[in-house]
Amino acid sequence: METLDLLIIGGGPIGLNCALEAQKNNLSYLIIEKGTIVNSLYNYPLYMRFFSTAEKLEIDGIPFISTAPKPGRQEALEYYQGIARQRNINIKLYEKVEKVSREDDLFEIKTTKGKYSAKNVIISTGFYDIPNMMNIPGENLDKVKHYYTEPYPYAKQKIVVVGSSNSAVDAALETYRKGAEVTMIIRHSEISKSVKYWVKPDIENRIEEGSISAHFNSELLEIKEKTVTFKNEKGGIHEIENDFVLAMTGYLPDFDFLKNSGIELQGDCLNPFYNSETMETNVKNLYLAGVVCGGKDTHLWFIENSRIHAEMIIRHILSK
Ligand SMILES: Cc1cc2nc3c(=O)[nH]c(=O)nc-3n(C[C@H](O)[C@H](O)[C@H](O)COP(=O)(O)OP(=O)(O)OC[C@H]3O[C@@H](n4cnc5c(N)ncnc54)[C@H](O)[C@@H]3O)c2cc1C
């Protein structure tokens, strides 16, 4: 078995960025990705728009040409997959890393298809694979979706959207405009301040005029085949008719995977431990990159501000 200088787990934008940096510095490397190239973006809502402008999503200074100021999913797929193709990135797809263990000075990486050996490992597995569950009765019904793709299945249906961040607001507006009857159940007292600045007035106006009904300081309690039950801000319990629930309650990194790799998780947000200058974790030669670094606080890191991780890590590897 060849021993690689670097094995990168996860072929998202930041995993690709790490690969480009390794390539430039003549390190032998391999990305192992459990889906397609930039798999999280592939699974985003079809008509989403990034909140970042194109140049903020660029990696390794490669121009991201977009026809609109804020690119959409398809343009981002073209950009990142195009880079992987043109730069001949060494990547294995549809192969999941199951375990990372340290044997003396090397890592053994066990996947669904084989075993690898590497001197250094970067975990850049993101947070988009595990939905943040509400843990209420009925959440396992087929009508409950934790991923929203497009509005067309919901025409003329009674939809409950849970949450008030970007994903929830996009889903509420899109389905409303395709003829769904939309009710939002929101735990907080207002629409999230992080909602895209050009979308926020739209949702607030739709709520104010009554086109979309919204219950603030409210909580979904139970989902049944034809109804949902929720508690509103006055503590009143209401049962309303319902066809689909779009539970836009966020996503979480794979904490078990991080823990089993030996990484310490700290505090309420289960923040994985890393040195903020090198991105090295408490396990020597094991690094973190990208949005996985935030633990439960998935708003902390995004592409824009985690693009720097690649350079920091490769610089540290080369300095040893
Ligand atoms: C709807 C939406 C809109 C967003 N808009 C913006 C924006 O405008 N600007 C911005 O900067 N950020 C934005 N973000 C945040 C950011 O785009 C993403 O979180 C981004 O994908 C992070 O890149 P990453 O490489 O760290 O993680 P990811 O892109 O999530 O990549 C992780 C990869 O690891 C793979 N993987 C996971 N586990 C394993 C395993 N065990 N073995 C092998 N492979 C594995 C996954 O399949 C995935 O491809 C948005 C996020 C969402 C959900």
Tab-separated table of C-alpha atoms and ligand atoms in Angstrom:
chain	number	residue	atom	x	y	z
A	1	MET	CA	0.000	0.000	0.000
A	2	GLU	CA	1.448	3.388	-1.075
A	3	THR	CA	1.739	5.883	1.779
A	4	LEU	CA	0.336	9.259	0.727
A	5	ASP	CA	1.610	12.564	2.068
A	6	LEU	CA	-2.004	13.619	2.499
A	7	LEU	CA	-5.457	12.077	2.410
A	8	ILE	CA	-8.413	14.473	2.260
A	9	ILE	CA	-11.820	13.255	3.421
A	10	GLY	CA	-14.631	15.070	1.569
A	11	GLY	CA	-14.603	16.587	-1.914
A	12	GLY	CA	-16.544	19.787	-1.173
A	13	PRO	CA	-15.249	23.231	-2.180
A	14	ILE	CA	-12.817	23.253	0.758
A	15	GLY	CA	-11.578	19.673	0.203
A	16	LEU	CA	-10.886	20.650	-3.442
A	17	ASN	CA	-9.091	23.779	-2.262
A	18	CYS	CA	-6.848	21.641	-0.020
A	19	ALA	CA	-6.125	19.331	-2.966
A	20	LEU	CA	-5.112	22.279	-5.212
A	21	GLU	CA	-2.770	23.545	-2.501
A	22	ALA	CA	-1.229	20.085	-2.023
A	23	GLN	CA	-0.815	19.694	-5.812
A	24	LYS	CA	0.961	23.073	-6.094
A	25	ASN	CA	3.396	21.977	-3.396
A	26	ASN	CA	4.103	18.563	-4.927
A	27	LEU	CA	2.580	16.548	-2.097
A	28	SER	CA	1.106	13.166	-3.015
A	29	TYR	CA	-2.575	13.381	-2.088
A	30	LEU	CA	-5.965	11.787	-2.624
A	31	ILE	CA	-9.509	12.993	-1.917
A	32	ILE	CA	-12.047	10.387	-0.884
A	33	GLU	CA	-15.624	11.551	-1.418
A	34	LYS	CA	-18.740	9.558	-0.582
A	35	GLY	CA	-20.847	11.082	-3.363
A	36	THR	CA	-20.179	13.141	-6.457
A	37	ILE	CA	-17.746	16.102	-6.647
A	38	VAL	CA	-19.113	18.863	-4.355
A	39	ASN	CA	-21.851	16.519	-3.232
A	40	SER	CA	-23.466	18.939	-0.760
A	41	LEU	CA	-23.957	21.548	-3.490
A	42	TYR	CA	-25.397	18.871	-5.763
A	43	ASN	CA	-28.066	18.273	-3.087
A	44	TYR	CA	-28.937	21.951	-2.557
A	45	PRO	CA	-32.364	23.291	-3.629
A	46	LEU	CA	-32.327	23.387	-7.422
A	47	TYR	CA	-33.037	27.113	-7.784
A	48	MET	CA	-31.073	28.422	-4.754
A	49	ARG	CA	-28.858	31.509	-4.976
A	50	PHE	CA	-25.701	31.833	-2.904
A	51	PHE	CA	-25.562	34.785	-0.527
A	52	SER	CA	-21.925	35.275	-1.599
A	53	THR	CA	-20.924	36.968	-4.802
A	54	ALA	CA	-19.018	34.744	-7.241
A	55	GLU	CA	-15.517	36.013	-6.429
A	56	LYS	CA	-15.995	35.142	-2.744
A	57	LEU	CA	-16.595	31.512	-3.699
A	58	GLU	CA	-13.429	31.263	-5.798
A	59	ILE	CA	-10.711	28.814	-4.798
A	60	ASP	CA	-7.016	29.116	-5.649
A	61	GLY	CA	-7.699	32.399	-7.468
A	62	ILE	CA	-9.460	30.610	-10.339
A	63	PRO	CA	-12.052	33.062	-11.727
A	64	PHE	CA	-15.688	32.146	-11.096
A	65	ILE	CA	-17.553	33.675	-14.012
A	66	SER	CA	-21.229	34.104	-13.260
A	67	THR	CA	-23.904	35.850	-15.293
A	68	ALA	CA	-25.555	37.141	-12.092
A	69	PRO	CA	-23.862	38.834	-9.107
A	70	LYS	CA	-24.823	35.885	-6.895
A	71	PRO	CA	-24.384	32.530	-8.602
A	72	GLY	CA	-26.859	29.667	-8.381
A	73	ARG	CA	-26.372	25.961	-7.727
A	74	GLN	CA	-25.778	24.958	-11.345
A	75	GLU	CA	-23.099	27.602	-11.914
A	76	ALA	CA	-21.334	26.527	-8.718
A	77	LEU	CA	-21.456	22.875	-9.811
A	78	GLU	CA	-19.972	23.858	-13.190
A	79	TYR	CA	-17.253	25.886	-11.464
A	80	TYR	CA	-16.074	23.374	-8.840
A	81	GLN	CA	-16.510	20.246	-10.983
A	82	GLY	CA	-14.797	22.079	-13.863
A	83	ILE	CA	-11.791	22.750	-11.625
A	84	ALA	CA	-11.604	19.096	-10.559
A	85	ARG	CA	-11.652	18.090	-14.247
A	86	GLN	CA	-9.246	20.708	-15.607
A	87	ARG	CA	-6.734	20.426	-12.768
A	88	ASN	CA	-6.944	16.647	-12.845
A	89	ILE	CA	-7.666	16.423	-9.117
A	90	ASN	CA	-6.921	12.989	-7.677
A	91	ILE	CA	-10.320	12.003	-6.251
A	92	LYS	CA	-12.172	8.750	-5.599
A	93	LEU	CA	-15.948	9.083	-5.685
A	94	TYR	CA	-18.829	7.144	-4.159
A	95	GLU	CA	-16.482	5.817	-1.479
A	96	LYS	CA	-17.177	6.642	2.167
A	97	VAL	CA	-14.500	6.898	4.821
A	98	GLU	CA	-15.600	4.832	7.794
A	99	LYS	CA	-12.658	5.060	10.162
A	100	VAL	CA	-9.415	6.955	10.625
A	101	SER	CA	-6.930	5.418	13.044
A	102	ARG	CA	-3.328	6.181	13.879
A	103	GLU	CA	-0.781	3.376	13.659
A	104	ASP	CA	2.611	4.607	14.911
A	105	ASP	CA	3.348	7.702	12.807
A	106	LEU	CA	0.906	6.917	10.011
A	107	PHE	CA	-2.852	6.961	9.564
A	108	GLU	CA	-4.824	3.987	8.384
A	109	ILE	CA	-7.996	5.076	6.593
A	110	LYS	CA	-10.713	2.452	6.159
A	111	THR	CA	-13.378	3.116	3.525
A	112	THR	CA	-16.348	1.265	2.078
A	113	LYS	CA	-14.037	0.090	-0.732
A	114	GLY	CA	-10.591	-0.387	0.784
A	115	LYS	CA	-7.776	0.808	3.014
A	116	TYR	CA	-5.280	3.653	2.610
A	117	SER	CA	-2.191	4.840	4.414
A	118	ALA	CA	-1.239	8.517	4.823
A	119	LYS	CA	1.152	10.692	6.807
A	120	ASN	CA	-1.425	13.487	7.171
A	121	VAL	CA	-5.223	13.567	7.016
A	122	ILE	CA	-7.623	16.475	6.501
A	123	ILE	CA	-11.259	16.040	7.513
A	124	SER	CA	-13.363	18.412	5.389
A	125	THR	CA	-16.670	16.604	5.628
A	126	GLY	CA	-18.971	19.637	6.023
A	127	PHE	CA	-22.306	19.420	7.823
A	128	TYR	CA	-24.956	18.762	5.197
A	129	ASP	CA	-25.507	15.023	5.676
A	130	ILE	CA	-27.230	14.814	9.054
A	131	PRO	CA	-30.491	16.752	9.601
A	132	ASN	CA	-31.004	18.374	12.982
A	133	MET	CA	-34.046	16.349	14.074
A	134	MET	CA	-36.987	17.864	15.950
A	135	ASN	CA	-37.486	14.584	17.857
A	136	ILE	CA	-41.271	14.788	17.873
A	137	PRO	CA	-43.883	12.100	17.158
A	138	GLY	CA	-44.526	11.643	13.430
A	139	GLU	CA	-41.179	13.034	12.244
A	140	ASN	CA	-40.492	9.737	10.485
A	141	LEU	CA	-43.606	10.000	8.253
A	142	ASP	CA	-42.941	10.172	4.472
A	143	LYS	CA	-44.591	13.592	4.270
A	144	VAL	CA	-41.828	15.119	6.425
A	145	LYS	CA	-38.843	16.389	4.404
A	146	HIS	CA	-35.557	17.574	5.882
A	147	TYR	CA	-34.216	18.502	2.441
A	148	TYR	CA	-36.070	20.849	0.104
A	149	THR	CA	-35.353	20.574	-3.618
A	150	GLU	CA	-38.007	22.420	-5.609
A	151	PRO	CA	-41.532	23.819	-5.206
A	152	TYR	CA	-43.455	21.850	-7.840
A	153	PRO	CA	-44.439	18.785	-5.734
A	154	TYR	CA	-46.202	21.141	-3.322
A	155	ALA	CA	-48.637	22.951	-5.649
A	156	LYS	CA	-52.096	23.245	-4.048
A	157	GLN	CA	-50.862	21.455	-0.910
A	158	LYS	CA	-51.031	22.555	2.719
A	159	ILE	CA	-47.408	23.019	3.732
A	160	VAL	CA	-45.890	23.623	7.137
A	161	VAL	CA	-42.385	25.100	7.001
A	162	VAL	CA	-40.446	24.799	10.259
A	163	GLY	CA	-37.703	27.371	10.869
A	164	SER	CA	-36.929	30.936	9.830
A	165	SER	CA	-33.443	30.895	8.330
A	166	ASN	CA	-32.498	31.065	4.642
A	167	SER	CA	-33.565	27.501	3.764
A	168	ALA	CA	-36.942	27.890	5.483
A	169	VAL	CA	-37.636	31.300	3.951
A	170	ASP	CA	-36.652	30.178	0.418
A	171	ALA	CA	-38.867	27.087	0.733
A	172	ALA	CA	-41.820	29.120	2.072
A	173	LEU	CA	-41.626	31.752	-0.696
A	174	GLU	CA	-41.055	29.311	-3.556
A	175	THR	CA	-43.869	26.939	-2.552
A	176	TYR	CA	-46.259	29.857	-1.874
A	177	ARG	CA	-45.588	31.171	-5.402
A	178	LYS	CA	-46.440	27.771	-6.896
A	179	GLY	CA	-49.806	27.716	-5.155
A	180	ALA	CA	-49.102	26.034	-1.840
A	181	GLU	CA	-50.919	27.150	1.309
A	182	VAL	CA	-47.964	27.893	3.579
A	183	THR	CA	-47.830	28.069	7.378
A	184	MET	CA	-44.497	28.808	9.048
A	185	ILE	CA	-43.827	27.569	12.595
A	186	ILE	CA	-40.985	29.636	14.027
A	187	ARG	CA	-39.333	29.133	17.420
A	188	HIS	CA	-37.952	32.682	17.536
A	189	SER	CA	-39.770	36.002	17.726
A	190	GLU	CA	-38.809	37.127	14.195
A	191	ILE	CA	-37.388	36.047	10.838
A	192	SER	CA	-33.689	35.274	11.263
A	193	LYS	CA	-31.385	38.290	10.824
A	194	SER	CA	-29.096	36.121	8.668
A	195	VAL	CA	-31.724	35.780	5.917
A	196	LYS	CA	-30.414	37.156	2.603
A	197	TYR	CA	-30.937	40.921	2.673
A	198	TRP	CA	-32.822	40.997	-0.594
A	199	VAL	CA	-35.152	38.146	0.469
A	200	LYS	CA	-35.999	39.324	4.016
A	201	PRO	CA	-38.411	42.144	2.999
A	202	ASP	CA	-40.179	39.735	0.644
A	203	ILE	CA	-40.977	37.180	3.370
A	204	GLU	CA	-41.843	39.859	5.930
A	205	ASN	CA	-44.262	41.527	3.524
A	206	ARG	CA	-45.893	38.208	2.573
A	207	ILE	CA	-46.408	37.469	6.283
A	208	GLU	CA	-47.734	40.948	7.011
A	209	GLU	CA	-50.261	40.854	4.172
A	210	GLY	CA	-51.335	37.354	5.278
A	211	SER	CA	-50.342	35.474	2.092
A	212	ILE	CA	-48.104	33.260	4.220
A	213	SER	CA	-49.199	32.655	7.777
A	214	ALA	CA	-46.472	32.628	10.411
A	215	HIS	CA	-46.572	31.642	14.075
A	216	PHE	CA	-43.639	33.118	16.026
A	217	ASN	CA	-42.425	31.853	19.425
A	218	SER	CA	-44.140	28.631	18.428
A	219	GLU	CA	-43.165	24.984	18.383
A	220	LEU	CA	-44.310	21.983	16.382
A	221	LEU	CA	-45.420	19.211	18.760
A	222	GLU	CA	-46.727	16.343	16.659
A	223	ILE	CA	-47.173	15.331	13.023
A	224	LYS	CA	-49.954	13.014	11.861
A	225	GLU	CA	-50.915	11.836	8.361
A	226	LYS	CA	-53.459	14.654	7.833
A	227	THR	CA	-52.669	17.229	10.531
A	228	VAL	CA	-49.952	18.824	12.624
A	229	THR	CA	-50.201	20.109	16.190
A	230	PHE	CA	-48.246	23.111	17.447
A	231	LYS	CA	-47.996	25.301	20.505
A	232	ASN	CA	-48.202	29.060	19.891
A	233	GLU	CA	-46.690	31.959	21.848
A	234	LYS	CA	-49.619	32.156	24.255
A	235	GLY	CA	-49.245	28.455	25.034
A	236	GLY	CA	-52.386	27.558	23.073
A	237	ILE	CA	-52.358	24.165	21.334
A	238	HIS	CA	-53.606	24.153	17.715
A	239	GLU	CA	-54.175	21.324	15.268
A	240	ILE	CA	-54.275	22.297	11.576
A	241	GLU	CA	-54.755	20.330	8.350
A	242	ASN	CA	-51.503	19.489	6.626
A	243	ASP	CA	-50.145	17.586	3.611
A	244	PHE	CA	-46.349	18.109	3.911
A	245	VAL	CA	-43.891	19.336	6.540
A	246	LEU	CA	-40.667	20.973	5.339
A	247	ALA	CA	-38.478	20.760	8.443
A	248	MET	CA	-35.771	23.316	7.655
A	249	THR	CA	-34.186	22.914	11.082
A	250	GLY	CA	-30.578	22.792	9.936
A	251	TYR	CA	-27.930	20.099	9.699
A	252	LEU	CA	-25.095	18.794	11.862
A	253	PRO	CA	-21.557	17.527	11.310
A	254	ASP	CA	-20.960	13.817	11.876
A	255	PHE	CA	-19.880	14.054	15.531
A	256	ASP	CA	-19.456	10.280	15.917
A	257	PHE	CA	-16.979	10.240	13.041
A	258	LEU	CA	-14.986	13.120	14.558
A	259	LYS	CA	-15.004	11.488	18.008
A	260	ASN	CA	-14.003	8.082	16.650
A	261	SER	CA	-11.079	9.761	14.873
A	262	GLY	CA	-9.846	10.896	18.302
A	263	ILE	CA	-10.872	14.562	18.023
A	264	GLU	CA	-11.960	16.288	21.242
A	265	LEU	CA	-15.385	17.947	21.094
A	266	GLN	CA	-15.825	20.902	23.411
A	267	GLY	CA	-18.707	22.824	25.006
A	268	ASP	CA	-22.413	22.933	24.211
A	269	CYS	CA	-21.763	23.330	20.468
A	270	LEU	CA	-19.454	20.293	20.445
A	271	ASN	CA	-16.766	22.410	18.788
A	272	PRO	CA	-14.020	20.124	17.508
A	273	PHE	CA	-10.627	21.087	18.944
A	274	TYR	CA	-8.104	22.572	16.499
A	275	ASN	CA	-5.223	25.003	16.601
A	276	SER	CA	-6.544	28.150	14.917
A	277	GLU	CA	-3.152	28.928	13.329
A	278	THR	CA	-2.487	25.497	11.808
A	279	MET	CA	-5.922	23.792	11.809
A	280	GLU	CA	-4.266	20.740	13.394
A	281	THR	CA	-6.509	18.913	15.878
A	282	ASN	CA	-5.456	17.369	19.183
A	283	VAL	CA	-4.412	14.329	17.076
A	284	LYS	CA	-0.992	15.034	15.541
A	285	ASN	CA	-1.077	15.393	11.723
A	286	LEU	CA	-4.892	15.244	11.665
A	287	TYR	CA	-6.411	18.512	10.405
A	288	LEU	CA	-9.868	20.038	10.009
A	289	ALA	CA	-10.928	22.310	7.139
A	290	GLY	CA	-14.128	24.023	6.057
A	291	VAL	CA	-17.494	24.261	7.715
A	292	VAL	CA	-17.047	21.100	9.820
A	293	CYS	CA	-14.927	23.255	12.177
A	294	GLY	CA	-17.975	24.998	13.678
A	295	GLY	CA	-19.527	22.010	15.448
A	296	LYS	CA	-23.233	22.679	16.016
A	297	ASP	CA	-22.658	26.336	15.180
A	298	THR	CA	-22.970	25.780	11.459
A	299	HIS	CA	-23.247	29.511	10.715
A	300	LEU	CA	-19.699	30.196	11.899
A	301	TRP	CA	-17.861	28.975	8.817
A	302	PHE	CA	-18.791	29.102	5.162
A	303	ILE	CA	-16.897	28.926	1.873
A	304	GLU	CA	-15.976	32.611	1.928
A	305	ASN	CA	-14.127	32.515	5.246
A	306	SER	CA	-12.837	28.920	5.257
A	307	ARG	CA	-10.973	29.123	1.942
A	308	ILE	CA	-7.888	30.090	3.951
A	309	HIS	CA	-7.723	26.720	5.728
A	310	ALA	CA	-6.014	24.976	2.784
A	311	GLU	CA	-3.014	27.297	2.761
A	312	MET	CA	-2.667	27.196	6.566
A	313	ILE	CA	-2.662	23.393	6.641
A	314	ILE	CA	-0.272	22.805	3.735
A	315	ARG	CA	2.128	25.434	5.126
A	316	HIS	CA	2.136	23.573	8.440
A	317	ILE	CA	2.659	20.175	6.802
A	318	LEU	CA	5.606	21.530	4.786
A	319	SER	CA	7.149	23.137	7.862
A	320	LYS	CA	7.518	19.825	9.713
B	1	LIG	C1	-28.369	26.204	0.949
B	1	LIG	C2	-26.991	26.667	1.334
B	1	LIG	C3	-26.498	27.873	0.820
B	1	LIG	C4	-25.201	28.309	1.129
B	1	LIG	N1	-24.748	29.482	0.617
B	1	LIG	C5	-23.461	29.875	0.893
B	1	LIG	C6	-22.917	31.090	0.333
B	1	LIG	O1	-23.611	31.839	-0.341
B	1	LIG	N2	-21.623	31.409	0.600
B	1	LIG	C7	-20.822	30.610	1.375
B	1	LIG	O2	-19.638	30.951	1.563
B	1	LIG	N3	-21.321	29.479	1.923
B	1	LIG	C8	-22.612	29.110	1.704
B	1	LIG	N4	-23.113	27.970	2.277
B	1	LIG	C9	-22.269	27.239	3.163
B	1	LIG	C10	-21.244	26.443	2.320
B	1	LIG	O3	-21.565	26.523	0.970
B	1	LIG	C11	-21.311	25.043	2.458
B	1	LIG	O4	-21.456	24.671	3.755
B	1	LIG	C12	-20.081	24.468	1.730
B	1	LIG	O5	-20.520	23.382	1.004
B	1	LIG	C13	-18.969	24.143	2.679
B	1	LIG	O6	-17.896	23.512	2.026
B	1	LIG	P1	-17.102	22.287	2.694
B	1	LIG	O7	-16.165	21.810	1.646
B	1	LIG	O8	-16.561	22.691	4.016
B	1	LIG	O9	-18.216	21.189	3.007
B	1	LIG	P2	-19.178	20.409	2.001
B	1	LIG	O10	-19.395	21.152	0.757
B	1	LIG	O11	-20.362	19.997	2.781
B	1	LIG	O12	-18.320	19.147	1.602
B	1	LIG	C14	-18.170	18.034	2.431
B	1	LIG	C15	-18.058	16.806	1.550
B	1	LIG	O13	-17.653	15.700	2.353
B	1	LIG	C16	-18.325	14.543	1.911
B	1	LIG	N5	-18.298	13.589	3.019
B	1	LIG	C17	-18.910	13.705	4.220
B	1	LIG	N6	-18.626	12.632	4.999
B	1	LIG	C18	-17.790	11.830	4.273
B	1	LIG	C19	-17.146	10.580	4.530
B	1	LIG	N7	-17.273	9.955	5.709
B	1	LIG	N8	-16.384	10.029	3.548
B	1	LIG	C20	-16.221	10.668	2.358
B	1	LIG	N9	-16.819	11.849	2.062
B	1	LIG	C21	-17.584	12.421	3.007
B	1	LIG	C22	-19.702	15.048	1.531
B	1	LIG	O14	-20.356	14.179	0.639
B	1	LIG	C23	-19.377	16.413	0.907
B	1	LIG	O15	-19.201	16.347	-0.486
B	1	LIG	C24	-24.393	27.527	1.995
B	1	LIG	C25	-24.897	26.332	2.518
B	1	LIG	C26	-26.176	25.917	2.211
B	1	LIG	C27	-26.693	24.617	2.805
